Short mmCIF file of C-alpha atoms in Angstrom, two decimals:
data_model
loop_
_atom_site.label_atom_id
_atom_site.label_comp_id
_atom_site.label_asym_id
_atom_site.label_seq_id
_atom_site.Cartn_x
_atom_site.Cartn_y
_atom_site.Cartn_z
CA MET A 1 60.95 23.73 179.73
CA THR A 2 62.82 21.63 177.18
CA GLU A 3 64.83 18.83 178.74
CA THR A 4 68.48 18.70 177.73
CA SER A 5 70.59 15.55 177.39
CA PRO A 6 73.70 14.93 179.52
CA GLY A 7 75.83 15.68 176.48
CA GLU A 8 74.23 19.10 176.07
CA ARG A 9 75.31 19.91 179.61
CA LEU A 10 78.96 18.99 178.95
CA CYS A 11 80.05 22.57 179.13
CA ALA A 12 81.88 25.13 181.21
CA ALA A 13 82.44 28.82 180.78
CA VAL A 14 86.04 30.00 180.78
CA ASN A 15 87.15 33.60 180.88
CA SER A 16 90.64 34.48 179.70
CA SER A 17 92.27 37.75 180.62
CA ASP A 18 91.41 39.30 177.23
CA LYS A 19 88.29 37.66 175.90
CA PRO A 20 85.76 35.20 177.32
CA PHE A 21 85.65 31.80 175.70
CA ARG A 22 83.64 28.67 176.36
CA ILE A 23 85.03 25.26 177.11
CA LEU A 24 83.63 21.75 177.14
CA THR A 25 84.97 19.78 180.11
CA ALA A 26 84.14 17.38 182.91
CA TYR A 27 86.98 18.59 185.13
CA ALA A 28 86.01 20.43 188.34
CA LYS A 29 89.53 20.17 189.84
CA GLY A 30 88.19 19.95 193.36
CA GLY A 31 86.78 23.45 193.21
CA HIS A 32 90.24 24.99 193.38
CA PRO A 33 89.84 28.79 193.17
CA ALA A 34 92.49 29.15 190.45
CA TRP A 35 90.33 26.81 188.32
CA THR A 36 86.86 27.99 189.25
CA SER A 37 87.85 31.61 188.68
CA LYS A 38 87.95 30.75 184.98
CA VAL A 39 86.05 27.47 184.66
CA SER A 40 82.50 26.85 185.79
CA VAL A 41 81.32 23.24 185.52
CA PRO A 42 77.51 22.86 185.85
CA PRO A 43 76.43 20.64 188.80
CA GLU A 44 74.29 18.61 186.40
CA LEU A 45 77.43 17.51 184.55
CA LEU A 46 79.06 16.18 187.70
CA ILE A 47 75.92 14.19 188.53
CA ASP A 48 75.74 12.76 185.00
CA TRP A 49 79.44 11.92 185.07
CA GLN A 50 79.18 10.13 188.43
CA GLN A 51 76.16 8.15 187.29
CA ASN A 52 77.46 7.13 183.88
CA HIS A 53 81.24 7.20 183.83
CA GLY A 54 83.13 4.02 184.69
CA LYS A 55 80.11 1.74 185.01
CA GLU A 56 80.76 -1.99 185.08
CA LEU A 57 79.17 -3.00 181.79
CA GLY A 58 79.46 -5.87 179.38
CA SER A 59 81.69 -5.30 176.36
CA LEU A 60 78.88 -4.49 173.93
CA ASN A 61 76.95 -2.30 176.38
CA LYS A 62 80.10 -0.41 177.30
CA LEU A 63 80.91 0.19 173.66
CA LEU A 64 77.41 1.54 173.01
CA HIS A 65 77.57 3.66 176.17
CA ASP A 66 80.93 5.18 175.21
CA LEU A 67 79.91 5.80 171.60
CA THR A 68 76.73 7.54 172.79
CA TRP A 69 78.66 9.90 175.06
CA ALA A 70 81.22 10.53 172.32
CA ALA A 71 78.42 11.43 169.90
CA TRP A 72 77.00 13.89 172.44
CA MET A 73 80.41 15.48 172.86
CA PHE A 74 80.93 15.70 169.11
CA ARG A 75 77.56 17.35 168.56
CA VAL A 76 77.65 19.90 171.37
CA SER A 77 81.36 20.74 171.02
CA GLN A 78 80.52 22.92 168.00
CA LYS A 79 78.97 25.42 170.43
CA TYR A 80 82.22 25.81 172.38
CA ASP A 81 85.68 27.14 171.76
CA VAL A 82 87.90 24.45 173.25
CA VAL A 83 87.63 20.99 174.84
CA TYR A 84 89.59 19.62 177.85
CA THR A 85 89.55 15.87 178.39
CA GLY A 86 91.28 12.84 179.80
CA SER A 87 92.07 9.83 177.64
CA ASP A 88 89.31 7.27 178.15
CA TRP A 89 87.40 5.54 175.35
CA VAL A 90 84.66 8.17 175.20
CA VAL A 91 87.29 10.80 174.46
CA LEU A 92 89.10 8.48 172.07
CA PHE A 93 85.99 8.15 169.90
CA PHE A 94 85.30 11.89 170.11
CA ALA A 95 88.83 12.77 169.00
CA ILE A 96 88.75 10.26 166.14
CA GLY A 97 85.45 11.76 165.03
CA GLN A 98 87.06 15.18 164.88
CA ARG A 99 90.03 13.80 162.95
CA LEU A 100 87.94 12.03 160.33
CA MET A 101 84.78 14.12 160.08
CA ARG A 102 85.72 17.77 160.60
CA ARG A 103 87.79 20.08 158.47
CA LYS A 104 87.58 22.80 161.11
CA ARG A 105 88.10 21.05 164.43
CA VAL A 106 87.21 22.41 167.82
CA PRO A 107 90.58 22.77 169.61
CA HIS A 108 90.91 19.74 171.87
CA ILE A 109 93.52 19.41 174.62
CA PHE A 110 94.24 16.12 176.37
CA ILE A 111 95.12 17.41 179.84
CA ASP A 112 95.41 13.84 181.22
CA PHE A 113 96.93 11.37 178.76
CA LEU A 114 97.21 8.17 180.80
CA VAL A 115 97.85 5.73 177.98
CA THR A 116 100.30 2.91 177.34
CA ILE A 117 100.79 2.20 173.64
CA GLY A 118 103.86 -0.01 173.69
CA HIS A 119 106.59 -0.54 171.13
CA GLY A 120 107.54 -3.15 168.55
CA PRO A 121 104.68 -5.34 167.27
CA SER A 122 102.10 -3.16 169.02
CA LYS A 123 102.77 -0.47 166.40
CA ALA A 124 100.54 -2.45 164.06
CA SER A 125 97.79 -2.90 166.67
CA VAL A 126 94.31 -1.45 166.52
CA ARG A 127 95.03 0.36 169.79
CA ARG A 128 97.98 2.19 168.29
CA LEU A 129 95.97 3.15 165.19
CA LEU A 130 93.07 4.49 167.23
CA TYR A 131 95.22 6.62 169.52
CA ARG A 132 97.23 7.90 166.58
CA LEU A 133 94.04 9.12 164.91
CA ALA A 134 92.84 10.63 168.21
CA VAL A 135 96.05 12.57 168.78
CA GLN A 136 96.02 13.78 165.18
CA GLY A 137 92.52 15.13 165.81
CA SER A 138 93.63 17.07 168.89
CA CYS A 139 95.44 20.37 169.29
CA ARG A 140 97.74 19.34 172.11
CA VAL A 141 98.54 16.41 174.38
CA LEU A 142 99.90 17.24 177.83
CA VAL A 143 102.19 14.57 179.26
CA GLN A 144 103.37 14.30 182.86
CA ARG A 145 107.03 13.32 182.39
CA SER A 146 109.44 14.85 179.89
CA CYS A 147 110.49 11.41 178.62
CA GLU A 148 106.92 10.79 177.44
CA VAL A 149 107.25 13.41 174.69
CA GLU A 150 109.74 11.18 172.88
CA SER A 151 108.15 7.85 173.82
CA TYR A 152 104.65 8.80 172.64
CA ALA A 153 105.95 10.42 169.46
CA ARG A 154 107.90 7.28 168.65
CA ALA A 155 105.10 4.84 169.55
CA LEU A 156 102.47 6.75 167.55
CA ASP A 157 104.81 7.84 164.74
CA LEU A 158 103.84 11.48 165.22
CA PRO A 159 105.89 14.69 165.52
CA LYS A 160 107.15 15.46 169.03
CA GLU A 161 105.55 18.89 168.68
CA LYS A 162 102.15 17.28 169.26
CA PHE A 163 103.13 16.60 172.88
CA THR A 164 103.93 19.08 175.64
CA PHE A 165 105.41 18.20 179.00
CA ALA A 166 103.83 19.96 181.99
CA LEU A 167 104.49 19.15 185.63
CA TYR A 168 101.38 17.62 187.13
CA HIS A 169 99.98 19.07 190.32
CA ALA A 170 99.22 18.12 193.90
CA THR A 171 95.53 17.46 194.61
CA ILE A 172 95.20 17.78 198.39
CA TYR A 173 94.06 21.40 198.39
CA ASP A 174 90.46 20.51 199.32
CA THR A 175 91.16 17.69 201.82
CA PRO A 176 91.94 18.37 205.51
CA TYR A 177 94.87 16.44 207.02
CA THR A 178 97.32 16.64 209.91
CA VAL A 179 100.99 15.96 209.23
CA ARG A 180 102.51 13.64 211.82
CA ASP A 181 105.34 11.12 212.09
CA ASP A 182 103.73 7.93 213.37
CA GLY A 183 106.66 5.66 212.55
CA TYR A 184 105.27 3.63 209.64
CA ILE A 185 105.92 3.36 205.90
CA PHE A 186 102.99 4.18 203.63
CA ALA A 187 102.23 3.22 200.05
CA GLY A 188 98.92 3.65 198.26
CA GLY A 189 97.07 3.73 194.97
CA ASP A 190 96.37 1.11 192.34
CA SER A 191 97.34 2.33 188.88
CA ASP A 192 100.57 0.75 187.61
CA ARG A 193 101.69 -0.15 191.15
CA ASP A 194 104.22 -2.92 191.72
CA TYR A 195 103.26 -4.13 195.17
CA SER A 196 105.02 -7.46 194.75
CA LEU A 197 108.24 -5.42 194.57
CA LEU A 198 107.39 -3.51 197.76
CA LEU A 199 106.41 -6.67 199.67
CA GLU A 200 109.70 -8.31 198.76
CA SER A 201 111.65 -5.18 199.70
CA VAL A 202 110.15 -4.85 203.21
CA ARG A 203 110.00 -8.54 204.08
CA GLY A 204 111.80 -9.13 207.36
CA LEU A 205 112.41 -5.45 208.08
CA PRO A 206 111.49 -4.13 211.55
CA TYR A 207 109.12 -1.45 210.23
CA ARG A 208 105.36 -1.29 210.06
CA VAL A 209 104.08 -0.91 206.49
CA ILE A 210 100.56 0.23 205.54
CA ILE A 211 99.32 -0.18 201.95
CA ALA A 212 96.06 1.51 200.93
CA SER A 213 94.54 -0.21 197.90
CA LEU A 214 91.03 -0.60 196.51
CA ASN A 215 92.09 -3.45 194.22
CA ARG A 216 92.73 -6.51 196.37
CA ARG A 217 93.06 -8.71 193.27
CA GLN A 218 96.59 -7.45 192.71
CA PHE A 219 97.62 -9.16 195.97
CA GLN A 220 96.24 -12.57 195.00
CA GLY A 221 98.93 -15.22 195.12
CA LEU A 222 101.35 -12.95 197.01
CA GLU A 223 102.68 -13.82 200.44
CA ILE A 224 102.00 -10.82 202.69
CA PRO A 225 104.78 -10.25 205.26
CA GLU A 226 103.79 -10.00 208.92
CA ASN A 227 104.81 -6.33 209.10
CA VAL A 228 102.48 -5.33 206.23
CA GLU A 229 98.86 -4.24 206.62
CA ILE A 230 96.64 -3.75 203.57
CA ARG A 231 93.67 -1.39 203.93
CA ASN A 232 90.74 -0.43 201.76
CA ALA A 233 90.88 3.32 202.40
CA ALA A 234 88.55 6.03 201.13
CA GLU A 235 90.08 9.33 200.00
CA ALA A 236 90.08 11.13 203.35
CA GLU A 237 91.62 8.16 205.18
CA PHE A 238 94.11 7.66 202.36
CA ILE A 239 95.33 11.26 202.66
CA GLN A 240 95.62 11.06 206.45
CA LEU A 241 97.54 7.78 206.26
CA MET A 242 99.97 9.52 203.93
CA ALA A 243 100.18 12.51 206.28
CA GLY A 244 100.99 10.27 209.25
CA ALA A 245 103.76 8.26 207.61
CA SER A 246 107.48 8.54 208.32
CA VAL A 247 108.34 7.51 204.77
CA HIS A 248 106.21 7.35 201.63
CA VAL A 249 106.91 4.79 198.90
CA VAL A 250 105.48 4.80 195.36
CA PRO A 251 106.34 1.39 193.84
CA LEU A 252 105.78 1.63 190.08
CA LYS A 253 106.06 -0.86 187.24
CA ALA A 254 108.29 -0.31 184.22
CA LEU A 255 106.07 0.65 181.27
CA PRO A 256 106.96 2.08 177.84
CA GLN A 257 104.98 5.34 178.14
CA HIS A 258 102.85 6.69 180.98
CA ILE A 259 103.45 5.03 184.34
CA GLY A 260 101.52 7.16 186.80
CA GLY A 261 102.11 8.08 190.41
CA GLU A 262 102.82 11.79 189.78
CA GLN A 263 99.76 12.95 191.70
CA THR A 264 100.62 10.67 194.62
CA TYR A 265 104.19 11.74 195.09
CA ALA A 266 103.31 15.39 194.41
CA ASN A 267 100.89 15.16 197.35
CA ALA A 268 103.47 13.50 199.58
CA MET A 269 106.08 16.14 198.71
CA THR A 270 103.56 18.90 199.44
CA MET A 271 103.18 17.41 202.93
CA GLY A 272 106.96 17.36 203.36
CA LYS A 273 107.21 13.58 203.36
CA PRO A 274 110.49 11.87 202.39
CA THR A 275 109.39 9.88 199.33
CA ILE A 276 110.86 6.97 197.40
CA VAL A 277 109.73 6.41 193.80
CA THR A 278 110.74 3.38 191.73
CA ASP A 279 110.99 5.35 188.50
CA MET A 280 114.28 6.99 187.53
CA TYR A 281 112.35 9.18 185.04
CA ALA A 282 110.55 10.84 187.95
CA SER A 283 113.58 13.15 188.04
CA ASP A 284 111.33 15.85 186.54
CA TYR A 285 109.78 16.03 190.01
CA ILE A 286 112.39 14.62 192.40
CA GLU A 287 116.10 15.39 192.62
CA ASN A 288 117.60 12.09 193.74
CA LYS A 289 118.91 12.10 197.33
CA VAL A 290 117.89 15.77 197.68
CA THR A 291 114.09 16.05 197.45
CA GLY A 292 113.42 12.30 197.49
CA ILE A 293 115.00 9.02 196.46
CA LEU A 294 114.65 7.38 193.04
CA THR A 295 115.32 3.69 192.51
CA PRO A 296 115.09 1.59 189.32
CA ALA A 297 111.81 -0.18 188.64
CA GLY A 298 111.94 -3.83 189.63
CA ASP A 299 115.05 -3.51 191.82
CA SER A 300 113.94 -4.80 195.23
CA GLN A 301 117.40 -4.51 196.76
CA ALA A 302 117.73 -0.83 195.81
CA LEU A 303 114.25 -0.12 197.20
CA ARG A 304 115.02 -2.01 200.42
CA GLN A 305 118.24 -0.05 200.86
CA ALA A 306 116.46 3.29 200.29
CA ILE A 307 113.78 2.40 202.85
CA GLN A 308 116.39 1.46 205.44
CA GLU A 309 118.36 4.64 204.74
CA LEU A 310 115.37 6.87 205.50
CA MET A 311 113.94 4.86 208.40
CA GLU A 312 117.30 4.54 210.18
CA ASN A 313 118.46 8.12 209.62
CA SER A 314 115.79 10.49 210.89
CA GLU A 315 117.90 13.57 210.26
CA SER A 316 118.39 12.65 206.60
CA ALA A 317 114.66 11.90 206.30
CA ARG A 318 113.73 15.28 207.81
CA ARG A 319 116.15 17.09 205.51
CA ILE A 320 114.81 15.38 202.40
CA GLY A 321 111.23 15.98 203.52
CA ALA A 322 111.86 19.70 204.06
CA SER A 323 113.54 19.97 200.64
CA ALA A 324 110.63 18.11 199.06
CA LYS A 325 108.12 20.53 200.56
CA GLU A 326 110.05 23.47 199.13
CA ALA A 327 110.33 21.80 195.71
CA ALA A 328 106.58 21.05 195.76
CA LYS A 329 105.85 24.75 195.31
CA ALA A 330 106.48 24.10 191.61
CA LEU A 331 103.70 21.48 191.75
CA ALA A 332 101.01 23.87 192.95
CA PRO A 333 97.74 23.35 191.03
CA GLU A 334 97.59 26.94 189.80
CA LYS A 335 100.88 26.48 187.93
CA PHE A 336 99.46 23.55 185.96
CA PHE A 337 96.18 25.39 185.37
CA ASP A 338 98.08 28.39 184.03
CA VAL A 339 99.78 26.18 181.44
CA VAL A 340 96.41 24.75 180.39
CA PHE A 341 94.85 28.20 180.04
CA ARG A 342 97.78 29.62 178.07
CA ILE A 343 97.81 26.64 175.72
CA SER A 344 94.05 27.06 175.25
CA GLU A 345 94.49 30.67 174.19
CA GLU A 346 97.25 29.76 171.76
CA CYS A 347 95.19 26.88 170.32
CA LEU A 348 92.30 29.25 169.76
CA GLY A 349 94.51 31.73 167.96
CA ARG A 350 96.68 29.41 165.93
CA HIS A 351 94.31 27.45 163.59
CA SER A 352 97.03 25.84 161.42
CA THR A 353 99.85 26.05 163.95
CA ASP A 354 100.61 23.99 166.98
CA ILE A 355 102.34 24.50 170.28
CA GLY A 356 105.79 22.98 170.10
CA VAL A 357 108.20 21.94 172.80
CA SER A 358 111.02 24.32 173.66
CA GLU A 359 114.46 23.35 174.90
CA ASN A 360 113.29 23.79 178.50
CA PRO A 361 110.82 21.13 179.73
CA GLY A 362 107.52 22.61 180.82
CA ARG A 363 107.79 25.54 178.40
CA TYR A 364 106.35 25.73 174.94
CA SER A 365 106.32 27.86 171.82
CA VAL A 366 104.18 28.18 168.70
CA LYS A 367 105.41 26.10 165.79
CA PRO A 368 103.85 25.04 162.47
CA ASN A 369 101.93 21.80 162.53
CA TYR A 370 101.62 21.19 158.78
#
């Protein structure tokens, strides 16, 4: 039997309602039935991905590693109809290769675009140039907040029609948990978190605070209040800590494009947890004072006040939590998957057209790209 390379196994079969088509992807989406009913990711791919993706390598070795994977993707993608990816460097090189080396590109959809480009002087940076080429080589970029359509278009000097806003989804469908109210405040995660803000906001308050973080370096030089406990929690423990909290806080930094946290507060809302997010642009997901509380990034006093409001008023917290759980129905994974599948079908049928943004966030229409 001929041995195949990891890149040759970067494939999944997808069946649309009308016609089967094949897709190149590393996303298994936790084996959710709404995904696996149309997407089948070979087990070999998951093994290869776990063994090779995200290795701690020196700069040169990492560059060679990423270029090798990108070359595999570029070569084998010709056998498939559409590509789903995130936005790491492997994908960046793959997308640039399509932009510069193919007249007829394989439709490529960024379904996770977790990139900060910046504004001002950064427009002349190599980073900006590379991501601009990558986006030009793609069919569609899905972004997780409606404000990112404008901010990415401006930062990359590209038409807004290249970007489509789609509500991201909760991810706790394959993890068991028990919802309780154990009287503590919970915060967790590492990407773009502002834990110095949270520590300042809860200092001196009479509430127990648990922070789950795998990156202890972000706490170096910070004075940890006596009421705060920092844990290194694996996924199952992380989810149960969230499920046992009275209040969930997502302290986020202010960044020019993608900030993150959507998955985390979507999970908390799905559990019915009253949630505070330090991002006023999270209003795509949370109606302020109704399904959660939004406070400005960097405002420790506003965050402190919101925490006290929920911890001291259990009836208000229960009401917001119940409203959040109802609102989280819009964040069900199958709704996001449906958007991805419909965009895939339109990308496959459009060739020289692109999917534009309609007046209503989360919806899209077919518009010319050239």
